[in-house]
XYZ file of N, CA and C in Angstrom:
537
model
N 0.963 -1.317 -0.232
C 0.189 -0.031 -0.071
C 0.976 1.136 0.318
N 0.387 2.216 -0.316
C 1.266 3.687 -0.353
C 1.085 4.614 0.427
N 1.831 5.359 0.723
C 1.848 6.483 1.545
C 1.881 7.656 1.115
N 1.684 8.666 1.865
C 2.004 10.120 1.061
C 3.282 10.562 0.750
N 4.424 9.901 1.496
C 5.579 10.195 1.094
C 5.940 9.454 -0.206
N 5.030 8.052 -0.344
C 5.432 7.640 -1.644
C 4.936 8.551 -3.032
N 3.765 9.150 -2.684
C 3.629 10.256 -3.736
C 4.086 11.399 -3.943
N 4.767 11.907 -2.755
C 5.789 12.992 -2.962
C 7.589 12.346 -3.392
N 7.486 11.347 -3.288
C 8.636 10.685 -4.098
C 9.900 10.834 -2.885
N 9.367 10.422 -1.607
C 10.396 10.780 -0.678
C 11.080 9.483 -0.237
N 12.293 9.771 0.699
C 12.661 8.572 0.836
C 12.075 8.408 2.305
N 11.187 7.390 2.821
C 10.412 7.025 4.026
C 10.912 5.830 4.077
N 12.017 5.733 5.098
C 12.498 4.529 5.808
C 11.822 4.372 7.114
N 12.632 4.943 7.876
C 12.462 4.585 9.405
C 10.924 5.697 10.096
N 10.772 6.394 8.892
C 9.623 7.563 9.303
C 8.260 6.011 9.174
N 7.405 6.128 10.365
C 6.657 5.042 10.238
C 5.055 5.999 9.903
N 4.980 5.898 8.614
C 3.758 6.510 7.869
C 2.956 5.461 7.589
N 1.493 5.924 7.986
C 0.304 5.089 7.664
C 0.008 5.240 6.264
N -0.705 4.309 5.775
C -1.297 4.465 4.347
C -1.952 5.290 4.322
N -1.950 5.900 2.962
C -2.845 7.103 2.502
C -4.326 6.357 1.830
N -4.968 7.316 2.006
C -6.359 7.011 1.610
C -6.464 6.204 0.371
N -5.827 6.525 -0.811
C -5.794 6.223 -2.112
C -5.098 5.005 -2.038
N -3.931 4.776 -0.878
C -3.231 3.448 -1.028
C -4.199 2.401 -0.455
N -5.226 2.809 0.410
C -6.043 1.584 1.141
C -7.239 1.585 0.078
N -7.623 2.721 -0.475
C -8.937 2.311 -1.366
C -8.143 1.411 -2.809
N -7.049 1.295 -3.288
C -6.271 0.681 -3.989
C -6.241 -0.850 -3.533
N -5.854 -1.362 -2.326
C -5.830 -2.304 -1.955
C -7.025 -3.228 -1.463
N -8.101 -2.415 -0.993
C -9.462 -2.735 -1.004
C -9.855 -3.188 -2.480
N -9.475 -2.670 -3.294
C -10.533 -2.743 -4.629
C -9.458 -4.327 -5.191
N -8.148 -4.357 -4.790
C -7.607 -5.599 -5.153
C -7.959 -6.962 -4.583
N -8.171 -6.460 -3.132
C -9.036 -7.786 -2.194
C -10.228 -8.037 -3.034
N -10.861 -6.909 -3.268
C -12.270 -7.220 -3.769
C -12.074 -8.310 -5.319
N -11.189 -7.854 -5.665
C -10.738 -8.634 -7.321
C -10.317 -10.032 -6.578
N -9.985 -10.196 -5.509
C -9.608 -11.332 -4.992
C -8.049 -11.890 -5.934
N -7.351 -10.806 -6.087
C -5.991 -11.091 -6.894
C -4.760 -11.727 -5.697
N -4.855 -11.732 -4.232
C -4.169 -12.150 -3.553
C -4.271 -13.405 -3.072
N -3.078 -14.411 -3.267
C -3.446 -15.837 -2.774
C -3.895 -15.969 -1.273
N -3.913 -16.880 -1.011
C -4.674 -17.471 0.465
C -2.824 -17.892 1.398
N -2.596 -17.599 2.266
C -1.617 -17.914 3.045
C -1.437 -18.700 4.389
N -0.792 -19.586 4.782
C -0.982 -20.342 5.830
C -0.511 -19.345 6.897
N 0.851 -18.518 6.526
C 1.535 -18.012 7.521
C 1.914 -16.624 7.202
N 1.845 -15.443 7.892
C 2.217 -13.830 7.393
C 2.991 -13.637 8.128
N 4.150 -12.727 7.519
C 5.058 -12.343 8.174
C 5.264 -10.743 7.643
N 5.559 -9.861 8.633
C 5.398 -8.322 8.197
C 6.467 -7.577 8.859
N 6.935 -6.497 8.197
C 7.996 -5.511 8.725
C 7.013 -5.012 10.141
N 7.742 -4.395 10.834
C 7.226 -3.596 12.399
C 6.593 -2.301 11.908
N 6.572 -1.693 10.309
C 6.028 -0.871 10.152
C 4.906 -0.606 9.801
N 4.140 0.710 10.366
C 2.838 0.626 10.314
C 2.105 0.383 8.962
N 2.482 1.264 7.835
C 2.218 0.739 6.407
C 2.206 -0.813 5.997
N 3.461 -1.765 6.313
C 3.361 -2.826 6.210
C 2.223 -3.552 7.152
N 1.978 -3.309 8.209
C 0.956 -3.885 9.452
C -0.586 -3.614 8.661
N -0.715 -2.340 8.274
C -2.100 -1.897 7.602
C -2.555 -2.446 6.394
N -1.112 -2.882 5.455
C -1.120 -3.503 4.356
C -1.731 -4.865 4.667
N -1.065 -5.661 5.620
C -1.253 -6.967 5.660
C -2.792 -6.994 6.517
N -3.336 -6.277 7.226
C -4.563 -6.724 7.993
C -5.808 -6.212 6.784
N -5.524 -5.275 5.705
C -6.325 -5.329 4.825
C -6.233 -6.521 3.537
N -5.149 -6.990 3.481
C -4.930 -8.169 2.258
C -5.469 -9.328 3.219
N -5.197 -9.431 4.637
C -5.737 -10.825 5.189
C -6.058 -10.535 6.263
N -7.600 -9.978 6.451
C -8.274 -9.234 7.596
C -8.549 -10.417 8.739
N -8.614 -9.837 10.008
C -8.761 -10.967 10.999
C -7.440 -11.989 11.413
N -6.411 -11.975 10.393
C -5.401 -12.936 10.664
C -4.264 -12.471 11.136
N -3.453 -13.070 11.907
C -2.368 -12.908 12.632
C -1.261 -12.885 12.013
N -0.636 -11.959 12.048
C 0.739 -11.645 11.234
C 1.836 -11.743 12.183
N 2.889 -12.297 12.030
C 4.152 -12.147 12.727
C 5.306 -11.047 12.243
N 5.353 -10.230 13.469
C 6.054 -9.150 12.932
C 7.720 -9.609 13.230
N 8.387 -9.245 12.111
C 9.895 -9.399 12.052
C 10.791 -8.042 11.811
N 11.141 -7.997 12.971
C 11.967 -6.373 13.122
C 12.866 -6.133 11.905
N 13.561 -7.345 11.738
C 14.850 -7.005 10.510
C 14.447 -7.070 9.441
N 12.879 -6.898 9.147
C 12.245 -6.713 7.836
C 11.854 -5.141 7.486
N 12.378 -4.527 8.419
C 11.935 -3.035 8.585
C 12.834 -2.362 7.398
N 12.360 -1.390 7.083
C 13.011 -0.744 5.856
C 14.369 0.123 6.433
N 15.220 0.496 5.303
C 16.128 1.126 5.351
C 16.201 2.557 6.485
N 17.113 2.900 7.342
C 17.202 3.875 8.131
C 18.172 4.851 6.874
N 17.347 5.815 6.077
C 17.822 6.683 5.094
C 18.763 8.233 5.614
N 18.913 7.927 7.259
C 19.702 9.223 7.760
C 19.241 10.790 7.350
N 20.015 11.169 6.726
C 20.002 12.678 6.326
C 19.260 12.802 5.157
N 18.806 11.611 4.609
C 18.086 11.747 3.497
C 16.464 11.253 3.757
N 16.175 10.816 5.160
C 14.725 10.551 5.458
C 13.957 11.608 5.181
N 12.724 11.641 4.800
C 11.813 12.203 4.736
C 11.902 13.239 3.129
N 12.847 13.236 2.860
C 13.109 14.314 1.566
C 13.003 13.810 0.175
N 12.761 14.303 -0.601
C 12.730 13.951 -1.836
C 14.205 14.590 -2.832
N 14.188 13.862 -4.277
C 15.320 14.339 -4.580
C 15.682 15.874 -4.946
N 14.356 16.317 -4.882
C 14.454 17.999 -5.224
C 15.072 18.600 -4.365
N 14.536 18.193 -3.166
C 15.295 19.048 -1.445
C 16.674 18.453 -1.206
N 16.998 17.367 -1.998
C 18.397 17.056 -1.752
C 19.492 17.163 -2.747
N 18.836 18.054 -3.834
C 19.587 18.389 -4.973
C 20.860 18.963 -5.059
N 20.819 20.050 -3.984
C 22.059 20.701 -3.241
C 23.031 19.873 -2.468
N 22.892 18.754 -2.112
C 23.764 18.301 -0.989
C 24.571 17.587 -1.809
N 25.916 17.514 -1.579
C 26.878 17.317 -2.442
C 27.191 15.482 -1.792
N 26.846 15.118 -0.410
C 27.026 13.841 -0.344
C 25.685 12.762 -1.116
N 24.669 13.553 -1.268
C 23.546 12.820 -1.741
C 23.914 12.801 -3.707
N 24.419 13.681 -3.704
C 25.239 13.509 -5.485
C 26.020 12.274 -5.644
N 27.085 12.386 -4.372
C 28.300 11.262 -4.388
C 27.507 10.271 -4.228
N 26.197 9.955 -3.427
C 25.556 8.669 -3.412
C 25.164 8.156 -4.359
N 24.462 8.988 -5.052
C 23.888 8.801 -6.430
C 25.002 8.445 -7.612
N 26.009 8.944 -7.620
C 26.892 8.660 -8.667
C 27.741 7.068 -7.957
N 27.941 6.648 -6.815
C 27.670 5.311 -6.421
C 27.027 4.127 -6.468
N 25.874 4.882 -7.243
C 24.940 3.515 -7.817
C 24.494 3.383 -6.579
N 24.047 4.123 -5.349
C 23.237 3.802 -4.209
C 24.195 2.665 -3.666
N 25.693 3.065 -3.247
C 26.380 1.944 -2.684
C 27.081 2.642 -1.404
N 27.038 3.338 -1.221
C 27.198 4.367 0.013
C 26.699 4.076 1.178
N 27.101 4.221 2.276
C 25.978 4.354 3.408
C 25.446 5.620 3.409
N 24.293 5.453 4.161
C 23.204 6.689 4.152
C 24.180 7.678 5.186
N 24.118 8.846 4.599
C 24.641 9.591 6.143
C 23.915 9.825 7.366
N 24.635 9.600 8.159
C 23.865 9.342 9.673
C 22.804 8.252 9.497
N 22.540 7.553 8.882
C 21.870 6.179 8.474
C 22.571 4.631 8.400
N 21.898 4.036 7.769
C 22.151 2.661 7.799
C 23.041 2.642 6.269
N 23.997 1.746 6.376
C 24.687 1.045 5.555
C 24.006 0.276 4.505
N 24.057 0.485 2.960
C 23.331 -0.697 2.356
C 23.532 -1.687 2.446
N 24.746 -2.363 2.602
C 25.159 -3.571 2.672
C 24.626 -4.250 4.060
N 24.649 -3.464 5.032
C 24.261 -3.982 6.438
C 22.733 -3.967 6.312
N 22.360 -3.344 5.640
C 20.972 -3.258 5.626
C 20.376 -4.678 4.856
N 20.688 -4.737 3.794
C 20.597 -5.942 2.783
C 21.117 -7.196 3.609
N 21.928 -7.327 4.538
C 22.611 -8.438 5.200
C 21.143 -8.838 6.269
N 20.989 -7.658 6.836
C 19.624 -7.943 7.866
C 18.487 -8.703 7.237
N 18.305 -7.853 6.294
C 16.867 -8.446 5.285
C 16.998 -9.696 4.877
N 18.206 -10.043 4.278
C 18.697 -11.454 3.851
C 18.596 -12.542 4.724
N 19.044 -12.371 5.981
C 19.081 -13.209 7.452
C 17.683 -13.330 7.692
N 16.925 -12.480 7.695
C 15.778 -12.495 8.037
C 14.723 -13.206 7.509
N 15.288 -13.132 5.953
C 14.417 -13.750 4.951
C 14.619 -15.018 4.835
N 16.060 -15.662 5.285
C 16.461 -17.036 5.204
C 15.937 -17.542 6.481
N 16.017 -16.868 7.516
C 15.157 -17.439 8.884
C 13.950 -17.946 8.804
N 12.942 -17.002 7.792
C 11.582 -17.180 7.847
C 11.406 -18.780 6.651
N 12.178 -18.867 5.758
C 12.263 -19.918 4.575
C 12.793 -21.130 5.601
N 13.522 -21.018 6.373
C 13.962 -22.326 7.202
C 12.733 -22.715 8.235
N 11.886 -21.773 8.606
C 10.804 -22.127 9.498
C 9.519 -22.614 8.591
N 9.707 -22.514 7.120
C 8.610 -22.806 6.444
C 8.246 -24.270 6.386
N 7.109 -24.798 6.808
C 6.845 -26.125 6.666
C 6.578 -26.589 5.609
N 6.564 -28.069 4.897
C 6.138 -28.671 3.926
C 4.655 -28.098 3.304
N 4.694 -28.024 2.055
C 2.987 -27.424 1.816
C 2.457 -26.143 2.185
N 3.337 -25.207 2.818
C 2.288 -24.147 3.599
C 2.683 -23.062 2.556
N 1.815 -22.056 2.741
C 2.186 -21.034 2.064
C 2.497 -19.873 2.835
N 3.550 -19.086 2.502
C 4.127 -17.960 3.180
C 3.747 -16.580 2.602
N 3.094 -15.848 3.469
C 3.207 -14.274 2.589
C 3.958 -13.528 3.411
N 4.899 -12.534 2.802
C 5.713 -11.587 3.391
C 5.171 -10.108 2.895
N 4.725 -9.330 3.648
C 4.331 -8.009 3.832
C 5.445 -6.972 3.936
N 6.221 -6.760 2.912
C 7.589 -6.105 3.308
C 7.935 -5.022 2.363
N 8.989 -4.221 2.568
C 9.258 -3.035 1.848
C 9.692 -3.635 0.634
N 9.744 -3.011 -0.475
C 10.179 -3.569 -1.896
C 11.652 -4.148 -1.794
N 12.685 -3.119 -1.223
C 13.905 -3.413 -1.229
C 14.383 -4.487 -0.175
N 13.471 -4.616 0.815
C 13.725 -5.645 2.030
C 13.386 -7.183 1.254
N 12.281 -6.950 0.497
C 11.900 -8.387 -0.025
C 12.777 -8.583 -1.219
N 13.167 -7.732 -1.849
C 14.371 -8.120 -3.058
C 15.401 -8.783 -2.526
N 16.133 -8.084 -1.303
C 16.994 -8.586 -0.931
C 17.330 -10.092 -0.654
N 15.903 -10.557 0.075
C 15.722 -11.903 0.331
C 15.596 -12.998 -0.717
N 14.646 -12.469 -1.900
C 14.667 -13.335 -2.602
C 16.048 -13.563 -3.608
N 16.781 -12.644 -3.509
C 18.135 -12.766 -4.131
C 18.749 -13.906 -3.616
N 18.637 -13.322 -2.217
C 19.320 -14.403 -1.316
C 19.102 -15.947 -1.569
N 18.026 -16.228 -2.022
C 17.767 -17.827 -2.182
C 17.612 -18.032 -3.515
N 17.808 -17.348 -4.636
C 17.900 -17.339 -5.922
C 16.704 -17.394 -6.642
N 15.795 -16.629 -6.038
C 14.373 -16.768 -6.550
C 13.995 -15.710 -7.849
N 13.533 -15.949 -8.958
C 13.198 -14.903 -10.051
C 12.402 -13.988 -9.706
N 12.473 -12.985 -9.760
C 11.589 -11.772 -9.818
C 10.733 -11.649 -11.101
N 9.561 -11.409 -10.787
C 8.772 -10.900 -12.273
C 7.867 -9.977 -12.033
N 7.146 -9.348 -12.865
C 6.315 -8.060 -12.732
C 4.806 -8.554 -12.242
N 4.205 -7.885 -11.673
C 2.820 -8.189 -11.160
C 2.748 -7.731 -9.811
N 1.389 -8.146 -9.198
C 0.937 -7.856 -8.164
C 1.639 -8.908 -6.928
N 2.012 -9.602 -7.195
C 2.902 -10.561 -6.101
C 3.727 -11.159 -7.148
N 4.942 -11.977 -6.222
C 5.783 -12.693 -6.809
C 5.819 -13.821 -6.115
N 5.801 -15.301 -6.873
C 5.567 -16.511 -6.226
C 6.667 -17.220 -6.848
N 6.986 -18.013 -5.732
C 8.276 -18.939 -6.173
C 8.134 -20.218 -5.009
N 8.461 -21.369 -5.917
C 8.687 -22.603 -5.339
C 9.905 -22.713 -4.455
N 9.845 -22.631 -3.402
C 11.397 -22.546 -2.586
C 11.013 -23.987 -1.520
N 11.394 -24.732 -2.135
C 11.510 -26.205 -1.499
C 10.128 -26.915 -1.574
N 9.407 -27.112 -0.888
C 7.991 -27.444 -0.952
C 6.922 -26.635 0.005
N 7.191 -25.637 -0.278
C 6.240 -24.269 0.016
C 6.260 -23.329 -1.196
N 4.966 -22.517 -1.021
C 5.075 -21.502 -1.775
C 5.259 -20.222 -1.149
N 5.788 -19.011 -1.618
C 6.224 -17.774 -1.029
C 5.873 -16.889 -1.678
N 5.229 -15.888 -1.432
C 4.711 -14.484 -1.830
C 4.988 -13.566 -1.201
N 5.287 -12.488 -1.891
C 5.908 -11.252 -1.853
C 4.955 -9.960 -2.026
N 4.611 -9.225 -1.208
C 3.796 -8.120 -1.271
C 4.506 -6.580 -0.912
N 4.964 -6.064 -1.832
C 5.856 -4.691 -1.413
C 4.492 -3.684 -0.920
N 4.833 -3.301 0.355
C 3.877 -2.442 1.330
C 3.922 -0.876 0.901
N 4.968 -0.632 0.041
C 5.234 1.164 -0.299
C 5.326 0.964 -1.462
N 4.473 0.429 -2.494
C 4.435 0.752 -3.587
C 4.168 2.137 -4.190
N 4.766 2.599 -5.315
C 4.687 4.156 -5.979
C 3.220 4.212 -6.597
N 2.028 3.931 -5.702
C 0.922 4.583 -6.291
C 0.873 5.858 -5.686
N -0.130 6.591 -6.380
C -0.812 8.250 -6.137
C -1.461 8.009 -5.025
N -1.457 9.105 -4.112
C -2.175 9.192 -3.097
C -3.237 10.335 -3.075
């Protein structure tokens, strides 16, 4: 689901934004279309936007909160968009590095990916045979985890992959939808 920060193209990491009205409406429309797969177990980031997304997709279901799946701490970039950061020399340096430098006063990108990958692998190891598992996380957190186990990323509302004898579904909770 989308937040106002998504609409404004802001770096929203540790800012615990709620879903915006349009983000909620879009999720509800998708639920009504019955496009989300059923899941035996649901894991979520501790961020409000992910928890709200899971509650809309899987109403009345308990979700396991995994702290290590939270979004990256963007440090000095947090809450700002590229226009506001255009005069920041470190921001330009970070862009020129293909986003490999640590965020100033924030999280190192490699540490973030490692954190998310390790959480993802723990979830995969705990999945039972013939169990459907849904992760409602941030795009980069999910991407890091899928890469870790060699899952192919395709386009669409969800990503499904057979990993062992269970199904795994991924939902990005901060899509670039308009609010």
